Coordinates of N, CA, C and O in Angstrom, one line a residue:
X450 N 53.7 146.4 138.0 CA 52.9 145.8 137.0 C 52.0 146.9 136.3 O 51.3 147.5 136.9
X451 N 52.2 147.0 135.0 CA 51.4 148.0 134.3 C 50.5 147.4 133.2 O 49.7 148.0 132.6
X452 N 50.6 146.1 133.0 CA 49.9 145.4 132.0 C 48.5 144.9 132.6 O 48.6 144.1 133.6
X453 N 47.4 145.3 132.0 CA 46.1 144.9 132.6 C 45.9 143.4 132.6 O 45.4 142.8 133.5
X454 N 46.4 142.7 131.5 CA 46.2 141.2 131.5 C 47.1 140.5 132.5 O 46.6 139.6 133.2
X455 N 48.3 141.0 132.7 CA 49.2 140.5 133.7 C 48.6 140.7 135.1 O 48.6 139.8 136.0
X456 N 48.0 141.9 135.4 CA 47.4 142.1 136.6 C 46.2 141.2 136.9 O 46.0 140.7 138.0
X457 N 45.4 141.0 135.8 CA 44.2 140.1 135.9 C 44.7 138.7 136.3 O 44.1 138.1 137.2
X458 N 45.7 138.2 135.6 CA 46.1 136.8 135.9 C 46.7 136.7 137.3 O 46.5 135.7 138.0
X459 N 47.5 137.7 137.7 CA 48.0 137.8 139.0 C 46.9 137.7 140.1 O 47.0 136.9 141.0
X460 N 45.9 138.5 139.9 CA 44.7 138.5 140.8 C 44.0 137.2 140.7 O 43.6 136.7 141.8
X461 N 43.8 136.7 139.5 CA 43.1 135.4 139.4 C 43.8 134.3 140.1 O 43.2 133.5 140.8
X462 N 45.1 134.2 140.0 CA 45.9 133.2 140.7 C 45.8 133.3 142.2 O 45.6 132.3 142.9
X463 N 45.8 134.5 142.7 CA 45.6 134.7 144.1 C 44.2 134.4 144.6 O 44.0 134.0 145.7
X464 N 43.3 134.7 143.7 CA 41.9 134.4 144.1 C 41.6 132.9 144.2 O 40.9 132.5 145.1
X465 N 42.3 132.2 143.4 CA 42.0 130.7 143.3 C 43.2 129.9 143.9 O 43.1 128.6 143.8
X466 N 44.2 130.5 144.4 CA 45.4 129.8 145.0 C 46.1 129.0 143.9 O 46.6 127.9 144.2
X467 N 46.3 129.5 142.8 CA 47.0 128.8 141.7 C 48.5 129.2 141.8 O 48.8 130.3 141.5
X468 N 49.3 128.3 142.1 CA 50.8 128.5 142.3 C 51.1 129.4 143.5 O 52.3 129.8 143.6
X469 N 50.2 129.7 144.3 CA 50.4 130.5 145.5 C 49.3 130.2 146.5 O 48.3 129.5 146.1
X470 N 49.4 130.8 147.7 CA 48.3 130.6 148.6 C 47.2 131.6 148.2 O 47.5 132.7 147.7
X471 N 46.0 131.3 148.5 CA 44.9 132.2 148.3 C 45.0 133.4 149.1 O 45.3 133.4 150.3
X472 N 44.9 134.6 148.4 CA 45.0 135.9 149.1 C 44.0 136.8 148.5 O 44.2 137.4 147.5
X473 N 42.8 136.8 149.1 CA 41.7 137.6 148.6 C 41.9 139.1 148.6 O 41.5 139.8 147.6
X474 N 42.6 139.6 149.6 CA 42.9 141.1 149.6 C 43.8 141.4 148.4 O 43.6 142.4 147.7
X475 N 44.9 140.6 148.2 CA 45.8 140.9 147.1 C 45.1 140.8 145.8 O 45.3 141.6 144.9
X476 N 44.2 139.8 145.7 CA 43.5 139.5 144.5 C 42.5 140.7 144.2 O 42.5 141.2 143.1
X477 N 41.8 141.2 145.2 CA 40.9 142.3 145.0 C 41.7 143.6 144.6 O 41.2 144.3 143.7
X478 N 42.8 143.8 145.2 CA 43.6 145.0 144.8 C 44.0 145.0 143.4 O 43.8 146.0 142.7
X479 N 44.6 143.9 142.9 CA 45.0 143.8 141.5 C 43.9 143.6 140.5 O 44.0 144.1 139.4
X480 N 42.8 143.0 141.0 CA 41.6 142.9 140.1 C 41.1 144.3 139.8 O 40.7 144.7 138.7
X481 N 41.0 145.2 140.9 CA 40.6 146.5 140.7 C 41.5 147.3 139.8 O 41.1 148.1 138.9
X482 N 42.8 147.1 140.0 CA 43.8 147.8 139.1 C 43.6 147.4 137.7 O 43.7 148.3 136.8
X483 N 43.3 146.1 137.4 CA 43.1 145.7 136.0 C 41.8 146.3 135.5 O 41.8 146.6 134.3
X484 N 40.8 146.4 136.3 CA 39.6 147.0 135.8 C 39.8 148.5 135.4 O 39.3 149.0 134.4
X485 N 40.6 149.2 136.2 CA 40.9 150.6 135.9 C 41.7 150.7 134.6 O 41.7 151.8 134.0
X486 N 42.3 149.7 134.2 CA 43.0 149.7 132.9 C 42.2 149.2 131.7 O 42.7 149.0 130.6
X487 N 40.9 148.8 132.0 CA 40.0 148.4 131.0 C 39.9 146.9 130.7 O 39.3 146.5 129.7
X488 N 40.4 146.1 131.6 CA 40.3 144.6 131.4 C 38.8 144.2 131.7 O 38.4 144.2 132.9
X489 N 38.2 143.7 130.7 CA 36.8 143.3 130.8 C 36.6 142.1 131.8 O 35.6 142.1 132.6
X490 N 37.4 141.1 131.7 CA 37.2 139.9 132.6 C 37.4 140.4 134.0 O 36.7 139.9 134.9
X491 N 38.4 141.2 134.3 CA 38.6 141.7 135.6 C 37.4 142.5 136.1 O 37.1 142.4 137.3
X492 N 36.7 143.2 135.3 CA 35.5 144.0 135.7 C 34.5 143.0 136.3 O 33.9 143.3 137.3
X493 N 34.3 141.9 135.6 CA 33.2 141.0 136.0 C 33.7 140.3 137.3 O 32.9 140.1 138.2
X494 N 34.9 139.9 137.4 CA 35.4 139.2 138.6 C 35.4 140.2 139.8 O 35.0 139.8 140.9
X495 N 35.8 141.4 139.6 CA 35.9 142.4 140.6 C 34.5 142.7 141.1 O 34.2 142.8 142.3
X496 N 33.5 142.8 140.2 CA 32.1 143.0 140.6 C 31.6 141.9 141.5 O 30.9 142.2 142.5
X497 N 32.0 140.7 141.1 CA 31.5 139.5 141.9 C 32.2 139.6 143.3 O 31.5 139.3 144.3
X498 N 33.5 140.0 143.4 CA 34.1 140.2 144.6 C 33.5 141.2 145.5 O 33.3 141.1 146.7
X499 N 33.1 142.3 144.9 CA 32.4 143.4 145.6 C 31.0 143.0 146.1 O 30.6 143.3 147.2
X500 N 30.3 142.2 145.3 CA 29.0 141.7 145.7 C 29.1 140.7 146.9 O 28.2 140.7 147.8
X501 N 30.1 139.9 146.9 CA 30.2 138.9 147.9 C 31.2 139.2 149.1 O 31.4 138.5 150.0
X502 N 31.8 140.4 149.0 CA 32.8 140.8 150.0 C 34.0 139.9 150.1 O 34.6 139.7 151.1
X503 N 34.5 139.5 148.9 CA 35.7 138.7 148.8 C 36.9 139.6 148.7 O 37.1 140.2 147.7
X504 N 37.7 139.7 149.7 CA 38.9 140.5 149.7 C 38.7 142.0 149.8 O 39.6 142.8 149.8
X505 N 37.4 142.4 149.9 CA 37.0 143.8 149.9 C 35.7 143.9 150.6 O 35.0 142.8 150.8
X506 N 35.3 145.0 151.0 CA 34.0 145.2 151.7 C 32.9 145.1 150.6 O 33.1 145.5 149.4
X507 N 31.7 144.7 151.0 CA 30.6 144.6 150.1 C 30.2 146.0 149.6 O 30.1 147.0 150.4
X508 N 30.1 146.2 148.3 CA 29.7 147.5 147.7 C 28.9 147.2 146.5 O 29.4 147.1 145.4
X509 N 27.6 147.1 146.6 CA 26.7 146.7 145.5 C 26.7 147.8 144.4 O 26.6 147.5 143.3
X510 N 26.7 149.0 144.8 CA 26.7 150.1 143.8 C 27.9 150.1 142.9 O 27.8 150.2 141.7
X511 N 29.1 149.9 143.5 CA 30.3 149.8 142.7 C 30.3 148.6 141.8 O 30.7 148.6 140.7
X512 N 29.8 147.5 142.4 CA 29.7 146.2 141.6 C 28.8 146.4 140.4 O 29.2 146.0 139.3
X513 N 27.7 147.1 140.6 CA 26.8 147.3 139.4 C 27.5 148.1 138.4 O 27.4 147.8 137.2
X514 N 28.3 149.1 138.8 CA 29.0 150.0 137.8 C 30.0 149.1 137.0 O 30.0 149.2 135.7
X515 N 30.7 148.2 137.6 CA 31.7 147.4 136.9 C 31.0 146.3 136.0 O 31.5 146.1 134.9
X516 N 29.9 145.8 136.4 CA 29.2 144.8 135.6 C 28.7 145.6 134.3 O 28.8 145.1 133.2
X517 N 28.1 146.7 134.5 CA 27.6 147.5 133.4 C 28.7 148.0 132.5 O 28.6 147.8 131.3
X518 N 29.8 148.4 133.0 CA 30.9 148.9 132.2 C 31.5 147.7 131.4 O 31.8 147.8 130.2
X519 N 31.7 146.6 132.1 CA 32.2 145.4 131.4 C 31.3 144.9 130.3 O 31.8 144.6 129.2
X520 N 30.0 145.0 130.5 CA 29.1 144.6 129.4 C 29.1 145.6 128.2 O 29.1 145.2 127.1
X521 N 29.3 146.9 128.5 CA 29.4 147.9 127.5 C 30.7 147.6 126.6 O 30.6 147.7 125.4
X522 N 31.8 147.3 127.3 CA 33.0 147.0 126.6 C 32.9 145.8 125.7 O 33.4 145.7 124.6
X523 N 32.2 144.8 126.2 CA 32.0 143.5 125.4 C 31.2 143.9 124.2 O 31.5 143.4 123.1
X524 N 30.1 144.7 124.3 CA 29.3 145.0 123.1 C 30.2 145.8 122.1 O 30.1 145.6 120.9
X525 N 31.0 146.8 122.6 CA 31.8 147.6 121.7 C 32.8 146.7 121.0 O 33.1 146.9 119.8
X526 N 33.4 145.7 121.7 CA 34.3 144.8 121.0 C 33.7 143.9 120.0 O 34.2 143.7 118.9
X527 N 32.4 143.5 120.2 CA 31.7 142.7 119.2 C 31.4 143.6 118.0 O 31.6 143.2 116.9
X528 N 31.0 144.8 118.2 CA 30.8 145.8 117.1 C 32.0 146.0 116.3 O 32.0 145.9 115.0
X529 N 33.1 146.1 117.0 CA 34.4 146.3 116.2 C 34.8 145.1 115.4 O 35.2 145.2 114.3
X530 N 34.5 143.9 116.0 CA 34.8 142.7 115.2 C 33.9 142.6 114.0 O 34.4 142.2 112.9
X531 N 32.7 142.9 114.1 CA 31.7 142.9 113.0 C 32.2 143.9 111.9 O 32.2 143.6 110.7
X532 N 32.6 145.1 112.3 CA 33.1 146.1 111.3 C 34.3 145.6 110.6 O 34.5 145.8 109.4
X533 N 35.2 144.9 111.3 CA 36.4 144.4 110.7 C 36.1 143.3 109.6 O 36.6 143.3 108.5
X534 N 35.1 142.5 109.9 CA 34.6 141.5 109.0 C 34.0 142.2 107.8 O 34.3 141.8 106.6
X535 N 33.2 143.2 108.0 CA 32.6 143.9 106.9 C 33.6 144.6 106.0 O 33.5 144.5 104.8
X536 N 34.7 145.1 106.6 CA 35.7 145.7 105.8 C 36.4 144.7 105.0 O 36.7 144.9 103.8
X537 N 36.7 143.5 105.5 CA 37.3 142.4 104.8 C 36.5 141.9 103.6 O 37.0 141.6 102.6
X538 N 35.2 141.9 103.9 CA 34.3 141.4 102.8 C 34.2 142.4 101.7 O 33.9 142.0 100.5
X539 N 34.3 143.7 102.0 CA 34.2 144.7 101.0 C 35.4 145.0 100.2 O 35.4 145.8 99.3
X540 N 36.5 144.3 100.5 CA 37.8 144.5 99.7 C 37.7 143.8 98.4 O 37.2 142.8 98.1

């Protein structure tokens, strides 16, 4: 699997037992891989998993990094959307 969205959904399904049995370790593995590819939703879910030790050992420092990184990406995406609207209005 190389698609970050596909990895996120695969991890999400295993996290919640959707269409499969719950497998927290598998979920954590693919949630981390999706974060490494820049998936913002995965960053927040993986941070929560790290904070609560779901499928992985507790790591508050790493969780903080992913929360912070995910928030930065959200802000950048919002800025890009605003710029797109400004460009459309100026045409």
